[in-house]
């Protein structure tokens, strides 16, 4: 196994520089230096001496990652990049699929805390974090991923999220700019902060253009208790079939995520509609399938690698006591509209 001194020698830096990269203390480091160190770490398969660190600090060098479901490629990508960022800092990742169930998340988090894991990354975007309050009072540190934290700073240690409302606004503005006036949304149950934010963004964009988003143009499915993370594509198909079967169907769709959007492709085809000739569709996330779909999917990009790096760095700083009082507790990421082939001008411009 390679040591930190071998990494430093090959990268042409000091051992302390390698340590700073591993532990996320590289804000003032030249990007080229950080890149070179990370490349050498990968080449030499260097793994920090986690056992020694744990004996010295008394800390379990693992982080819990609780996500809705890796069945959605977005969360699989999140897990990959979180694991990668953690590994570079000498931490292991324990991944749990909890399907946004607070009871399941609590049981996972309690088991982790009982085994000495004091930090978790939570991706479920709940409306309230109160169910974790007892655990955080016992020392658990929680980093929120992909959710803006409002009124929960006493429970949440830190967080990173896309500006969900702005993402919804960008998606709807794009369709409006193409002449679409009857715009619908397709989603699982709108019971998470991220989904509410995206919906609010669509409403805002339409209101600014003198348009409305009526209730019958908001399709949400997934059961009373479920959130539709596992069956997103099929729900997207069902939702668009229902919307396009109406007497006055929409000409544009904003889907809650890319899996719903790709399912919407199938639903449109089932009824003989063509994308984008008859119906324009915008997704959310920019998973790898978005670019290779036919036609390629217009979507809102979430920069997952950067977000994963940020949330791991922030949580590790708190776990290791290296966080500074002036460090931001929450980072809000600006979304990016990626225009591809699934959107086109509305065939018939109709009044709102």
Coordinates of C-alpha atoms in Angstrom, one line a residue:
X1 CA 0.0 0.0 0.0
X2 CA 1.3 3.5 -0.9
X3 CA 1.8 6.0 1.9
X4 CA 1.2 9.7 2.1
X5 CA 4.9 10.5 1.6
X6 CA 5.0 8.5 -1.6
X7 CA 1.9 10.4 -2.9
X8 CA 3.5 13.7 -2.0
X9 CA 6.8 12.8 -3.7
X10 CA 5.1 11.7 -7.0
X11 CA 2.8 14.7 -7.0
X12 CA 5.6 17.1 -6.3
X13 CA 4.0 18.5 -3.1
X14 CA 4.5 18.3 0.6
X15 CA 2.8 15.6 2.8
X16 CA 0.8 18.4 4.4
X17 CA -0.6 19.4 1.0
X18 CA -1.7 15.8 0.4
X19 CA -3.3 15.7 3.9
X20 CA -5.2 19.0 3.1
X21 CA -6.6 17.5 -0.1
X22 CA -7.7 14.4 1.6
X23 CA -9.4 16.3 4.3
X24 CA -11.1 18.9 2.1
X25 CA -8.9 21.8 3.2
X26 CA -8.1 23.0 -0.4
X27 CA -10.2 26.1 -0.7
X28 CA -7.1 28.3 -1.2
X29 CA -5.1 25.6 -3.1
X30 CA -4.4 26.0 -6.8
X31 CA -6.9 23.8 -8.8
X32 CA -4.0 22.3 -10.7
X33 CA -2.3 21.2 -7.4
X34 CA -5.5 19.6 -6.1
X35 CA -6.1 17.8 -9.5
X36 CA -2.5 16.5 -9.5
X37 CA -2.7 15.1 -6.0
X38 CA -6.1 13.4 -6.6
X39 CA -4.7 11.8 -9.8
X40 CA -1.7 10.4 -7.9
X41 CA -4.0 9.1 -5.1
X42 CA -6.0 7.3 -7.8
X43 CA -2.9 6.0 -9.6
X44 CA -1.3 4.7 -6.4
X45 CA -4.6 3.4 -4.9
X46 CA -3.7 5.3 -1.7
X47 CA -6.0 4.8 1.2
X48 CA -5.5 6.9 4.4
X49 CA -4.9 4.9 7.5
X50 CA -8.5 4.9 8.7
X51 CA -7.8 2.6 11.6
X52 CA -5.1 4.9 13.0
X53 CA -7.3 7.9 12.6
X54 CA -10.1 6.2 14.4
X55 CA -7.9 5.1 17.3
X56 CA -6.5 8.6 17.6
X57 CA -9.9 10.4 17.5
X58 CA -12.3 7.8 18.8
X59 CA -14.4 8.4 15.7
X60 CA -15.9 5.9 13.3
X61 CA -14.6 6.9 9.9
X62 CA -17.8 6.1 8.1
X63 CA -20.6 8.3 6.9
X64 CA -24.2 7.3 6.3
X65 CA -26.0 8.1 3.1
X66 CA -29.7 7.8 3.3
X67 CA -31.4 8.3 -0.1
X68 CA -34.9 7.5 -1.5
X69 CA -33.9 4.8 -4.0
X70 CA -31.0 3.9 -6.2
X71 CA -33.6 2.7 -8.7
X72 CA -33.6 6.3 -9.9
X73 CA -30.3 6.7 -11.8
X74 CA -30.0 10.2 -10.2
X75 CA -29.6 8.8 -6.8
X76 CA -27.2 6.1 -8.1
X77 CA -25.0 8.9 -9.4
X78 CA -25.3 10.8 -6.1
X79 CA -24.1 7.7 -4.3
X80 CA -21.2 7.2 -6.6
X81 CA -19.9 10.7 -6.2
X82 CA -20.5 10.9 -2.5
X83 CA -18.6 7.6 -2.1
X84 CA -15.8 8.9 -4.2
X85 CA -15.5 12.2 -2.3
X86 CA -15.6 10.4 1.0
X87 CA -13.0 7.9 0.0
X88 CA -10.5 10.7 -0.8
X89 CA -10.9 11.9 2.8
X90 CA -10.4 8.4 4.3
X91 CA -14.1 7.7 5.0
X92 CA -16.3 4.8 4.0
X93 CA -20.0 5.2 3.0
X94 CA -22.9 3.1 4.2
X95 CA -25.7 3.5 1.7
X96 CA -29.4 3.0 2.8
X97 CA -32.5 3.1 0.6
X98 CA -35.3 4.4 2.8
X99 CA -38.0 5.3 0.2
X100 CA -38.6 8.7 2.0
X101 CA -40.1 6.9 5.0
X102 CA -39.3 8.9 8.2
X103 CA -39.6 5.7 10.4
X104 CA -37.2 3.8 8.2
X105 CA -34.8 6.7 8.0
X106 CA -34.9 7.1 11.8
X107 CA -34.2 3.4 12.3
X108 CA -31.2 3.5 9.9
X109 CA -29.9 6.7 11.5
X110 CA -30.3 5.3 15.1
X111 CA -28.5 2.1 14.1
X112 CA -25.6 4.1 12.6
X113 CA -25.3 6.3 15.6
X114 CA -25.3 3.2 17.8
X115 CA -22.4 1.8 15.9
X116 CA -20.4 5.0 16.2
X117 CA -21.3 6.7 12.9
X118 CA -21.9 10.3 13.8
X119 CA -22.6 11.9 10.4
X120 CA -25.2 11.2 7.8
X121 CA -26.2 12.7 4.5
X122 CA -29.9 12.8 4.0
X123 CA -31.5 13.0 0.5
X124 CA -35.2 12.6 1.1
X125 CA -36.1 16.3 1.2
X126 CA -38.7 16.0 4.0
X127 CA -41.1 18.7 4.9
X128 CA -39.8 18.6 8.5
X129 CA -36.7 17.2 10.2
X130 CA -38.3 17.0 13.6
X131 CA -38.2 13.2 13.5
X132 CA -34.4 13.4 13.7
X133 CA -34.3 15.9 16.6
X134 CA -33.7 13.3 19.3
X135 CA -30.8 11.8 17.4
X136 CA -29.1 15.1 16.6
X137 CA -29.4 16.0 20.3
X138 CA -27.4 12.8 21.0
X139 CA -24.6 13.9 18.7
X140 CA -25.7 12.9 15.2
X141 CA -24.7 15.4 12.5
X142 CA -27.0 15.6 9.5
X143 CA -26.1 17.1 6.1
X144 CA -29.1 17.8 3.9
X145 CA -28.6 17.0 0.2
X146 CA -30.8 18.6 -2.5
X147 CA -33.0 20.5 -0.1
X148 CA -33.0 24.1 1.1
X149 CA -33.2 24.1 4.8
X150 CA -35.6 26.5 6.3
X151 CA -36.3 26.7 10.0
X152 CA -34.3 23.5 10.8
X153 CA -30.8 24.8 11.5
X154 CA -31.0 23.5 15.1
X155 CA -31.4 20.0 13.6
X156 CA -29.4 20.2 10.3
X157 CA -25.7 20.8 10.6
X158 CA -25.1 21.8 6.9
X159 CA -26.5 21.3 3.5
X160 CA -26.2 21.6 -0.3
X161 CA -29.1 22.0 -2.7
X162 CA -30.0 23.1 -6.1
X163 CA -32.3 26.2 -6.1
X164 CA -35.4 24.1 -6.9
X165 CA -37.8 27.0 -7.4
X166 CA -35.5 28.5 -9.9
X167 CA -35.2 25.2 -11.7
X168 CA -38.9 25.0 -12.1
X169 CA -39.0 28.5 -13.3
X170 CA -36.4 27.9 -15.9
X171 CA -38.2 24.8 -17.2
X172 CA -41.5 26.7 -17.6
X173 CA -40.0 29.8 -19.0
X174 CA -38.4 27.7 -21.7
X175 CA -41.7 26.3 -22.8
X176 CA -43.4 29.7 -22.5
X177 CA -40.7 31.2 -24.7
X178 CA -41.6 28.5 -27.3
X179 CA -45.2 29.7 -27.4
X180 CA -46.7 27.0 -25.1
X181 CA -49.6 28.3 -23.0
X182 CA -51.2 25.1 -21.8
X183 CA -48.5 23.6 -19.7
X184 CA -48.9 20.6 -17.3
X185 CA -46.7 19.0 -14.7
X186 CA -46.1 15.3 -14.0
X187 CA -44.8 14.2 -10.7
X188 CA -45.0 11.8 -7.8
X189 CA -46.9 13.0 -4.7
X190 CA -45.9 16.6 -4.1
X191 CA -45.0 16.0 -0.5
X192 CA -41.3 16.9 -0.4
X193 CA -39.7 20.3 -0.3
X194 CA -37.8 19.8 -3.6
X195 CA -41.0 18.9 -5.4
X196 CA -42.9 21.8 -3.9
X197 CA -40.1 24.1 -4.9
X198 CA -40.1 23.0 -8.5
X199 CA -43.9 23.3 -8.6
X200 CA -43.8 26.8 -7.2
X201 CA -41.2 27.7 -9.8
X202 CA -43.5 26.6 -12.6
X203 CA -46.4 28.5 -11.1
X204 CA -44.2 31.6 -10.8
X205 CA -43.0 31.6 -14.4
X206 CA -46.5 31.1 -15.7
X207 CA -47.9 33.9 -13.5
X208 CA -45.3 36.3 -14.8
X209 CA -46.5 35.6 -18.3
X210 CA -50.2 36.0 -17.4
X211 CA -50.8 32.2 -17.5
X212 CA -52.2 29.9 -14.9
X213 CA -51.4 26.3 -13.8
X214 CA -54.9 24.9 -13.0
X215 CA -55.2 21.9 -10.7
X216 CA -56.3 19.6 -13.5
X217 CA -52.9 20.3 -15.2
X218 CA -51.0 19.1 -12.1
X219 CA -50.7 15.3 -12.3
X220 CA -49.2 13.5 -9.3
X221 CA -49.2 9.7 -8.7
X222 CA -47.6 7.2 -6.5
X223 CA -50.1 6.1 -3.9
X224 CA -51.1 7.5 -0.6
X225 CA -47.9 6.6 1.2
X226 CA -45.4 6.2 -1.6
X227 CA -43.5 8.9 -3.4
X228 CA -43.0 7.2 -6.8
X229 CA -39.2 7.1 -6.7
X230 CA -39.1 3.4 -7.7
X231 CA -41.7 3.6 -10.5
X232 CA -41.1 7.1 -11.8
X233 CA -40.9 6.1 -15.5
X234 CA -44.2 4.2 -15.3
X235 CA -45.9 7.0 -13.5
X236 CA -44.7 9.5 -16.1
X237 CA -46.2 7.3 -18.7
X238 CA -49.5 7.1 -16.9
X239 CA -49.6 10.8 -16.2
X240 CA -49.1 11.9 -19.8
X241 CA -51.5 9.3 -21.1
X242 CA -54.2 10.8 -18.9
X243 CA -53.3 14.4 -19.7
X244 CA -53.2 13.9 -23.4
X245 CA -56.5 12.0 -23.4
X246 CA -58.4 15.1 -22.3
X247 CA -60.4 17.4 -24.7
X248 CA -58.0 20.3 -24.2
X249 CA -54.6 18.6 -23.7
X250 CA -51.4 20.5 -22.8
X251 CA -48.8 21.2 -25.4
X252 CA -45.9 21.3 -22.9
X253 CA -45.0 19.1 -19.9
X254 CA -42.6 19.8 -17.0
X255 CA -41.7 16.5 -15.4
X256 CA -40.6 16.2 -11.8
X257 CA -37.4 14.4 -12.9
X258 CA -35.9 12.8 -15.9
X259 CA -37.4 9.3 -15.2
X260 CA -40.9 10.8 -15.2
X261 CA -40.0 12.7 -18.4
X262 CA -38.7 9.5 -20.2
X263 CA -41.8 7.7 -19.1
X264 CA -43.8 10.6 -20.6
X265 CA -42.2 9.9 -23.9
X266 CA -43.7 6.4 -23.8
X267 CA -47.1 7.7 -22.8
X268 CA -47.2 10.2 -25.7
X269 CA -46.2 7.4 -28.1
X270 CA -49.0 5.2 -26.8
X271 CA -51.5 7.7 -28.0
X272 CA -49.9 8.6 -31.3
X273 CA -48.3 11.9 -30.2
X274 CA -44.8 12.8 -31.3
X275 CA -42.1 14.4 -29.2
X276 CA -41.6 17.3 -29.7
X277 CA -43.9 17.9 -32.8
X278 CA -47.1 17.4 -30.8
X279 CA -45.9 17.7 -27.2
X280 CA -42.8 19.2 -25.7
X281 CA -41.3 17.7 -22.5
X282 CA -38.8 19.1 -20.0
X283 CA -37.1 16.9 -17.4
X284 CA -35.1 17.6 -14.2
X285 CA -31.7 16.3 -13.1
X286 CA -29.9 15.6 -16.4
X287 CA -29.1 11.9 -15.8
X288 CA -27.0 10.1 -18.4
X289 CA -30.1 8.7 -20.1
X290 CA -31.3 12.2 -20.9
X291 CA -28.7 12.8 -23.5
X292 CA -29.0 9.4 -25.2
X293 CA -32.8 9.3 -25.4
X294 CA -34.5 9.8 -28.7
X295 CA -35.1 12.7 -29.0
X296 CA -32.5 13.9 -26.4
X297 CA -34.2 15.3 -23.4
X298 CA -34.3 19.0 -22.5
X299 CA -33.8 19.2 -18.8
X300 CA -32.6 21.1 -15.7
X301 CA -29.1 20.0 -14.8
X302 CA -28.0 19.3 -11.3
X303 CA -24.2 19.3 -11.0
X304 CA -24.0 16.2 -8.9
X305 CA -20.2 15.7 -8.8
X306 CA -19.7 19.2 -7.4
X307 CA -22.7 19.0 -5.0
X308 CA -21.4 15.6 -3.7
X309 CA -17.9 17.0 -3.1
X310 CA -19.4 20.0 -1.3
X311 CA -21.7 18.1 1.0
X312 CA -19.0 15.6 2.0
X313 CA -16.4 18.3 2.6
X314 CA -18.8 20.3 4.8
X315 CA -19.9 17.3 6.8
X316 CA -16.3 16.0 7.3
X317 CA -15.2 19.4 8.5
X318 CA -17.9 19.3 11.2
X319 CA -17.1 15.7 12.1
X320 CA -13.4 16.5 12.5
X321 CA -13.9 19.8 14.2
X322 CA -12.2 21.8 11.4
X323 CA -15.3 23.8 10.4
X324 CA -14.9 27.5 10.9
X325 CA -17.5 29.8 12.3
X326 CA -17.6 31.9 9.1
X327 CA -18.0 28.8 6.8
X328 CA -21.4 28.8 5.1
X329 CA -23.8 26.3 6.7
X330 CA -25.7 25.9 3.5
X331 CA -24.8 26.2 -0.2
X332 CA -27.4 27.0 -2.8
X333 CA -26.5 25.9 -6.3
X334 CA -27.8 27.6 -9.4
X335 CA -29.6 25.2 -11.9
X336 CA -28.8 25.2 -15.6
X337 CA -31.3 24.7 -18.4
X338 CA -30.0 22.2 -21.0
X339 CA -31.9 22.5 -24.2
X340 CA -32.0 19.4 -26.4
X341 CA -34.5 17.9 -28.8
X342 CA -37.6 17.2 -26.7
X343 CA -38.9 20.8 -26.9
X344 CA -40.0 22.8 -29.9
X345 CA -42.4 25.7 -30.7
X346 CA -46.0 25.0 -29.9
X347 CA -47.8 23.8 -33.1
X348 CA -50.9 25.9 -32.4
X349 CA -50.7 29.0 -30.2
X350 CA -53.8 28.9 -28.1
X351 CA -55.2 31.4 -25.6
X352 CA -54.6 30.6 -21.9

